[in-house]
mmCIF file of C-alpha atoms in Angstrom:
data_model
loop_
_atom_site.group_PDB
_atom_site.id
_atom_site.type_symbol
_atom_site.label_atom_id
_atom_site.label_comp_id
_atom_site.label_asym_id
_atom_site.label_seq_id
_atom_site.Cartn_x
_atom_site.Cartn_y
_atom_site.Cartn_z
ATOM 1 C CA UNK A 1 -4.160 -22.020 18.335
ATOM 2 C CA UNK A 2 -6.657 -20.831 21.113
ATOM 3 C CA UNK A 3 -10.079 -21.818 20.660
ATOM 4 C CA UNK A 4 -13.070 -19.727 20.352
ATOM 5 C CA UNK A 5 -16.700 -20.063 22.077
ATOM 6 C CA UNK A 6 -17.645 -23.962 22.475
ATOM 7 C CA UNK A 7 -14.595 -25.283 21.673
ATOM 8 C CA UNK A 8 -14.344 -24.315 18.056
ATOM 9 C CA UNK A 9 -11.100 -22.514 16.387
ATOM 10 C CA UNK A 10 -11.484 -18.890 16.218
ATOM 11 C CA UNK A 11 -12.594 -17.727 12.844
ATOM 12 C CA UNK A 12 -9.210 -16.587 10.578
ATOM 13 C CA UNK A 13 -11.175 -15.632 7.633
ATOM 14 C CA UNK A 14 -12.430 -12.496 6.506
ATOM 15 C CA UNK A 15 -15.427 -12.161 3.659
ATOM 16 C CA UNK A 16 -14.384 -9.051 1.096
ATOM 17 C CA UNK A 17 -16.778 -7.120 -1.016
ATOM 18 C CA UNK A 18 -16.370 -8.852 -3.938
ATOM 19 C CA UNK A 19 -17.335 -12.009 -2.500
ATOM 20 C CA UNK A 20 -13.925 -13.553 -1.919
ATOM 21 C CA UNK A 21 -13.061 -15.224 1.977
ATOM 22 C CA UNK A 22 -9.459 -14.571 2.032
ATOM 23 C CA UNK A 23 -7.823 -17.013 4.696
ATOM 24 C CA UNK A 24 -5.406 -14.702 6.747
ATOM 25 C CA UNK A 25 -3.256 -17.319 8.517
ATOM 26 C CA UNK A 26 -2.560 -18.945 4.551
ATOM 27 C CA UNK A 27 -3.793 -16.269 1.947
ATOM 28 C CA UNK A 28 -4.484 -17.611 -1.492
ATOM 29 C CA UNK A 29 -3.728 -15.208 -4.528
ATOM 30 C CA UNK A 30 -7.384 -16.262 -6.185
ATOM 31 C CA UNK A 31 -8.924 -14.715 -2.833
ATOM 32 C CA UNK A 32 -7.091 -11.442 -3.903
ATOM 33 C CA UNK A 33 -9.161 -8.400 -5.689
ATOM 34 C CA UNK A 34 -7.538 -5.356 -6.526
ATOM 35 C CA UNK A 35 -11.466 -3.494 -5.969
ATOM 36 C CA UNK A 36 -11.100 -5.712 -2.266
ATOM 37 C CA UNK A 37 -7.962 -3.839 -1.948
ATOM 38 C CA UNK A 38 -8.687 -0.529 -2.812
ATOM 39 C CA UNK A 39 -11.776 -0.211 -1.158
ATOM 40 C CA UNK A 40 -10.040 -0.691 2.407
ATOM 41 C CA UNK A 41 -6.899 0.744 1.296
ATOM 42 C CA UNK A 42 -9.203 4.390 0.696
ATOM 43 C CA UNK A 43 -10.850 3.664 4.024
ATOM 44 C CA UNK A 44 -7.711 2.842 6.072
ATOM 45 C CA UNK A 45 -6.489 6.078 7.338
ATOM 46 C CA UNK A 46 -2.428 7.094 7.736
ATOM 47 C CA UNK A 47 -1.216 8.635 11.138
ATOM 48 C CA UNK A 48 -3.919 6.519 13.131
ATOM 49 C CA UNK A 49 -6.210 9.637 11.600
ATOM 50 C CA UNK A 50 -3.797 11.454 13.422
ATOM 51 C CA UNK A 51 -4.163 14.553 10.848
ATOM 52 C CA UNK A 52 -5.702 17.577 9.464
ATOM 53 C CA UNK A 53 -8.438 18.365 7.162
ATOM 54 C CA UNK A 54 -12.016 17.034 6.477
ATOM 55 C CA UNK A 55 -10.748 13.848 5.412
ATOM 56 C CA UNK A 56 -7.911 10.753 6.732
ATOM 57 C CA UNK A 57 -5.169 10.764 4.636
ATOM 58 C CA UNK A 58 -5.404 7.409 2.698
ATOM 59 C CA UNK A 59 -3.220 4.650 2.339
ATOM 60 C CA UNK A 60 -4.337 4.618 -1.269
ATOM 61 C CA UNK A 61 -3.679 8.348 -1.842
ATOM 62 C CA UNK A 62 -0.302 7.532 0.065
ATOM 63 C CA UNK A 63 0.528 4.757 -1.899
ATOM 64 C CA UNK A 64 -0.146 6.802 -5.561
ATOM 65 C CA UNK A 65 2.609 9.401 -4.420
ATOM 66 C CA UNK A 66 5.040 6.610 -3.379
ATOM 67 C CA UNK A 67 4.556 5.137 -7.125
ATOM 68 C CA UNK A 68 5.213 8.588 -8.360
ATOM 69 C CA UNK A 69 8.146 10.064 -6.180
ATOM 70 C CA UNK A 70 10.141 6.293 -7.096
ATOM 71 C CA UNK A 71 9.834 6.879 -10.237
ATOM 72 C CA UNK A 72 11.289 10.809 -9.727
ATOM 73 C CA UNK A 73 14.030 9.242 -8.046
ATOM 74 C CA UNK A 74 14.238 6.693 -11.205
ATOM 75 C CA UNK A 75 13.037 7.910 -14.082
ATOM 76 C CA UNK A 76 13.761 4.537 -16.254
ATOM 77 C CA UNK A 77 11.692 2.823 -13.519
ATOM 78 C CA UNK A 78 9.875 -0.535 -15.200
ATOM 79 C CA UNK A 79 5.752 -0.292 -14.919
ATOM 80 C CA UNK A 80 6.357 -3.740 -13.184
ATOM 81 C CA UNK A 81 8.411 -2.016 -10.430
ATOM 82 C CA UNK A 82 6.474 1.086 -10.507
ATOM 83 C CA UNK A 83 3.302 -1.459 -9.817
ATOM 84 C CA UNK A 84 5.035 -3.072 -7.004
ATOM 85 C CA UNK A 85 5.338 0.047 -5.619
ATOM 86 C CA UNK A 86 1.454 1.181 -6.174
ATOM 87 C CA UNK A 87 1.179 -2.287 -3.976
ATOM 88 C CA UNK A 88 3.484 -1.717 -1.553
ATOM 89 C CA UNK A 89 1.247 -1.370 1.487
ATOM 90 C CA UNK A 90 -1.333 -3.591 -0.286
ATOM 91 C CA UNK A 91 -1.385 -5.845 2.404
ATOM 92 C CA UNK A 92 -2.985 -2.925 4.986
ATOM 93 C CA UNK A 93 -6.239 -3.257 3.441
ATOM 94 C CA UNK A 94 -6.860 -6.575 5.858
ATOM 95 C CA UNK A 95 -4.658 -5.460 8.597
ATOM 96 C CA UNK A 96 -4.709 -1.652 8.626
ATOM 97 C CA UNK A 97 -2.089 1.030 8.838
ATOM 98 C CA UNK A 98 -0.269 0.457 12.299
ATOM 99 C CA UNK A 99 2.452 3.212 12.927
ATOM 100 C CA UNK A 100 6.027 2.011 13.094
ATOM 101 C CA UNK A 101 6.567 1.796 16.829
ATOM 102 C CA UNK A 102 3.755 -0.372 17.162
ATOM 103 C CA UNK A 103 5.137 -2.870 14.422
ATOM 104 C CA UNK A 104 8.510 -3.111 16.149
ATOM 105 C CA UNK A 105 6.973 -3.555 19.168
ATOM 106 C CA UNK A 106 4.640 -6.817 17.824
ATOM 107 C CA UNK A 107 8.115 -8.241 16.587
ATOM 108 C CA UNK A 108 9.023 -10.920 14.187
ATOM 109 C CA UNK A 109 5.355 -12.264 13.884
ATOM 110 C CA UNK A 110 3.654 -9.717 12.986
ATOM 111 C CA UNK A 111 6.541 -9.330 10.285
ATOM 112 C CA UNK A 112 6.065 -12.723 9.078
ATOM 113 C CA UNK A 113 2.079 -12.463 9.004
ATOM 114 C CA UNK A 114 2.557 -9.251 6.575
ATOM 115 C CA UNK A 115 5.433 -10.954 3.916
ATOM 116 C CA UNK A 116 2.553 -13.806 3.891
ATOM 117 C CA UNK A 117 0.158 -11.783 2.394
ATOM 118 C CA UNK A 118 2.300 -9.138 0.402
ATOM 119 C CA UNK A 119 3.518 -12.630 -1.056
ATOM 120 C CA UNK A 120 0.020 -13.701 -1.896
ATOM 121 C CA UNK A 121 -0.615 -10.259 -3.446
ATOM 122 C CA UNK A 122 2.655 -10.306 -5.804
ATOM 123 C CA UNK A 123 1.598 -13.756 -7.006
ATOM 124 C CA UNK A 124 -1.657 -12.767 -7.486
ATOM 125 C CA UNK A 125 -0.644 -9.662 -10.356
ATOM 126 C CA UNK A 126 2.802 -11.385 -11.085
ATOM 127 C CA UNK A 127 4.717 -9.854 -9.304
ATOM 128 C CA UNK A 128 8.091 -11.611 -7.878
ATOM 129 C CA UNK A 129 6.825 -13.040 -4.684
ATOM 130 C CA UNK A 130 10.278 -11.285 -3.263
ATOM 131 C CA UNK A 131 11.208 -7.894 -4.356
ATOM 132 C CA UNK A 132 14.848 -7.481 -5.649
ATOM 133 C CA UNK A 133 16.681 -5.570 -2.686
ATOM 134 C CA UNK A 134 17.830 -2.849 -5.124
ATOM 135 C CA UNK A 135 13.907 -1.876 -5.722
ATOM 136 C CA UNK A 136 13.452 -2.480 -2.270
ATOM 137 C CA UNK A 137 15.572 0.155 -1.081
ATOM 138 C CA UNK A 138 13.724 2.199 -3.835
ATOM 139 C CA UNK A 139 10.385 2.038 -2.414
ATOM 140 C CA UNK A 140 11.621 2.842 1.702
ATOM 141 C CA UNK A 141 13.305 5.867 0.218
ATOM 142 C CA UNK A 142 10.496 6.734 -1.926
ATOM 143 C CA UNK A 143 8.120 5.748 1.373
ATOM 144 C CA UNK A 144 9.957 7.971 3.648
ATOM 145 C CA UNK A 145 9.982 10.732 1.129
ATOM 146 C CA UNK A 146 6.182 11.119 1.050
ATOM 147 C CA UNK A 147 5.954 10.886 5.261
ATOM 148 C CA UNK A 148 8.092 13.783 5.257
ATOM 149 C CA UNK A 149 5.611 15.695 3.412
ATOM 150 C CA UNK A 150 2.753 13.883 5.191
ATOM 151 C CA UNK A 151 4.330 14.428 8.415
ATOM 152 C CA UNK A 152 5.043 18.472 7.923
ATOM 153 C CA UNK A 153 1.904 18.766 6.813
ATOM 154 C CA UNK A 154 -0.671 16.832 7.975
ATOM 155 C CA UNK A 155 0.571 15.398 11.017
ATOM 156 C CA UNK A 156 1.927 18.031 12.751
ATOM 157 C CA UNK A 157 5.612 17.304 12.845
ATOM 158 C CA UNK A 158 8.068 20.139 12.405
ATOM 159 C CA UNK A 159 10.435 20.294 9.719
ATOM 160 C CA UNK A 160 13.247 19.996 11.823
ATOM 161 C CA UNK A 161 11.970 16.446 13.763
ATOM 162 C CA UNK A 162 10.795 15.420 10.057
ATOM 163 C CA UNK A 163 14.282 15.326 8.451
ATOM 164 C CA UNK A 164 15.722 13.808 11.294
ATOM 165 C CA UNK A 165 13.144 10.892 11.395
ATOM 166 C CA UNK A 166 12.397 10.510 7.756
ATOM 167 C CA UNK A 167 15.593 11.961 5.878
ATOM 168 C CA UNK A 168 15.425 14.698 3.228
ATOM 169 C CA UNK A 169 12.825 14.214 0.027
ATOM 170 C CA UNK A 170 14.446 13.716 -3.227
ATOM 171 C CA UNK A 171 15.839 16.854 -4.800
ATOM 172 C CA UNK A 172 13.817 18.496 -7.538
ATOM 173 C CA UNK A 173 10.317 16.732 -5.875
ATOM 174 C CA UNK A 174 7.544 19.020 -4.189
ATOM 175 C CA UNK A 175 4.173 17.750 -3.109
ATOM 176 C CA UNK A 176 1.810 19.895 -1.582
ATOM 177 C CA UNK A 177 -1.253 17.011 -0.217
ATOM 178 C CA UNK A 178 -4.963 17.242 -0.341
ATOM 179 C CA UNK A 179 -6.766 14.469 1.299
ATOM 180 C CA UNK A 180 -9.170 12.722 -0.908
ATOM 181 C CA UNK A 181 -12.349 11.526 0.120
ATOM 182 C CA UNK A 182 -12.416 7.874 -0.068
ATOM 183 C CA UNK A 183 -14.644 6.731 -3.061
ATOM 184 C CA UNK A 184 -11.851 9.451 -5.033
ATOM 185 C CA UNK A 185 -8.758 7.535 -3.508
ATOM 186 C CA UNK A 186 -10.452 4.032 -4.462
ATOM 187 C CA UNK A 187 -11.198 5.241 -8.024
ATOM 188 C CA UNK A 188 -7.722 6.723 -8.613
ATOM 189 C CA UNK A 189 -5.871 3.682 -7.148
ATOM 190 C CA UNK A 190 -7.893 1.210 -9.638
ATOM 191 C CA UNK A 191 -7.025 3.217 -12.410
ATOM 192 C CA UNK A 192 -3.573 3.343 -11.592
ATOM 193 C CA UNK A 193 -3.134 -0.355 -10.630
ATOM 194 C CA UNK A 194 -4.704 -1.085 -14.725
ATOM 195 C CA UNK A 195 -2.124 1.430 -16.342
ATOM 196 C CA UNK A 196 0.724 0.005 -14.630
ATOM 197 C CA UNK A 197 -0.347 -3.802 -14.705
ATOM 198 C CA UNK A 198 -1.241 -3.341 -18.773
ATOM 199 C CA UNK A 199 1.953 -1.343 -18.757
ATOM 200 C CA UNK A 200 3.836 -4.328 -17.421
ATOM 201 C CA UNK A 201 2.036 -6.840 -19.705
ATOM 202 C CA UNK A 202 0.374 -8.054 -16.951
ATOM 203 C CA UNK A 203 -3.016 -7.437 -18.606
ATOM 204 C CA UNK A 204 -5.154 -5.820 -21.310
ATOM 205 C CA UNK A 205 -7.988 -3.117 -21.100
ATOM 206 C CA UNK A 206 -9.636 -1.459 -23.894
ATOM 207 C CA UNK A 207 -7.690 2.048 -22.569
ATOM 208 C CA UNK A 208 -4.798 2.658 -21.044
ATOM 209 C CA UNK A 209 -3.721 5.956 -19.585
ATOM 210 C CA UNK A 210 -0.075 7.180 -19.843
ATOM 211 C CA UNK A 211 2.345 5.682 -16.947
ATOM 212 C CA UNK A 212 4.172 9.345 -17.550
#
């Protein structure tokens, strides 16, 4: 590893919110918060901001309608699965929402850095550090289904470019999107992440709202 300013190793740490240092290069689960992760998740804008309105289109808002369009697709989903799927851009809250051409062109490390830390995050609401490949496949559908929408309607893609770069949504699934403003996204994504991990048996709270 390069070193910084006066010899010393560049800093690999970042401090969250809560309090926690989370090391990046070998992320511990007890540095994870779900209120660390929200808060940049409702901050961290889709598209590179790339879109319309008054406000970014979240990767917390994102990730909500993922949760919900997998489990239109699968209907008998389990709240563990649906939960992975609430998490599955977690790890973006530390390293942001880079577009897909940019990730392929970083290559296999940046890959590897990413899996670290989505690994960190499963252990951290037990979750299977690896997610089954069936559920897997799931969640890229279900993740491609909502860029279509986001792309047609935010981003300024046509319908036509959309289907041929994301594939066609789900039958029987329509989502027209309103940006939220950030402290909205963060709220809503907390409140989600308690049904669904109480749901799972992950953990108790004195109310639960319906995973339905």
């Amino acid at each position: 590893m390069a070193k910084g300013p006066r010899g010393k190793q560049p800093r690999a740490w970042q401090r969250m919110l809560s309090g926690r240092r989370l090391d990046l290069l070998d992320p511990s689960p007890m540095d994870i918060e779900i209120e660390d992760i929200a808060h940049g998740l409702a901050r961290v804008a889709r598209w590179n901001g790339q879109t319309v309105g008054e406000h970014g289109f979240s990767v917390a808002q994102h990730s909500l309608v993922v949760e919900e369009i997998a489990a239109h697709i699968q209907p008998d989903l389990a709240p563990r699965w649906r939960l992975a799927a609430l998490l599955h851009d977690a790890s973006e809250y530390v390293i942001g929402d880079m577009i897909s051409p940019f990730k392929a062109a970083l290559g296999v490390s940046y890959k590897e850095f990413e899996e670290r830390l989505e690994h960190a995050i499963h252990a951290r609401f037990g979750l299977p550090a690896k997610t089954p490949q069936n559920i897997k496949k799931l969640l890229k559908t279900a993740d491609r289904a909502c860029a279509y929408f986001e792309a047609t309607q935010l981003a300024g893609f046509t319908v036509e470019e959309s289907l041929t770069i994301f594939g066609t949504p789900p039958a029987g699934y329509n989502l027209v999107i309103h940006p939220q403003p950030p402290a909205e996204a963060q709220e809503r994504y907390v409140a989600r992440f308690h049904t669904l991990s109480e749901a799972a048996g992950y953990e108790r709270t004195p109310q639960a709202f319906s995973t339905e």
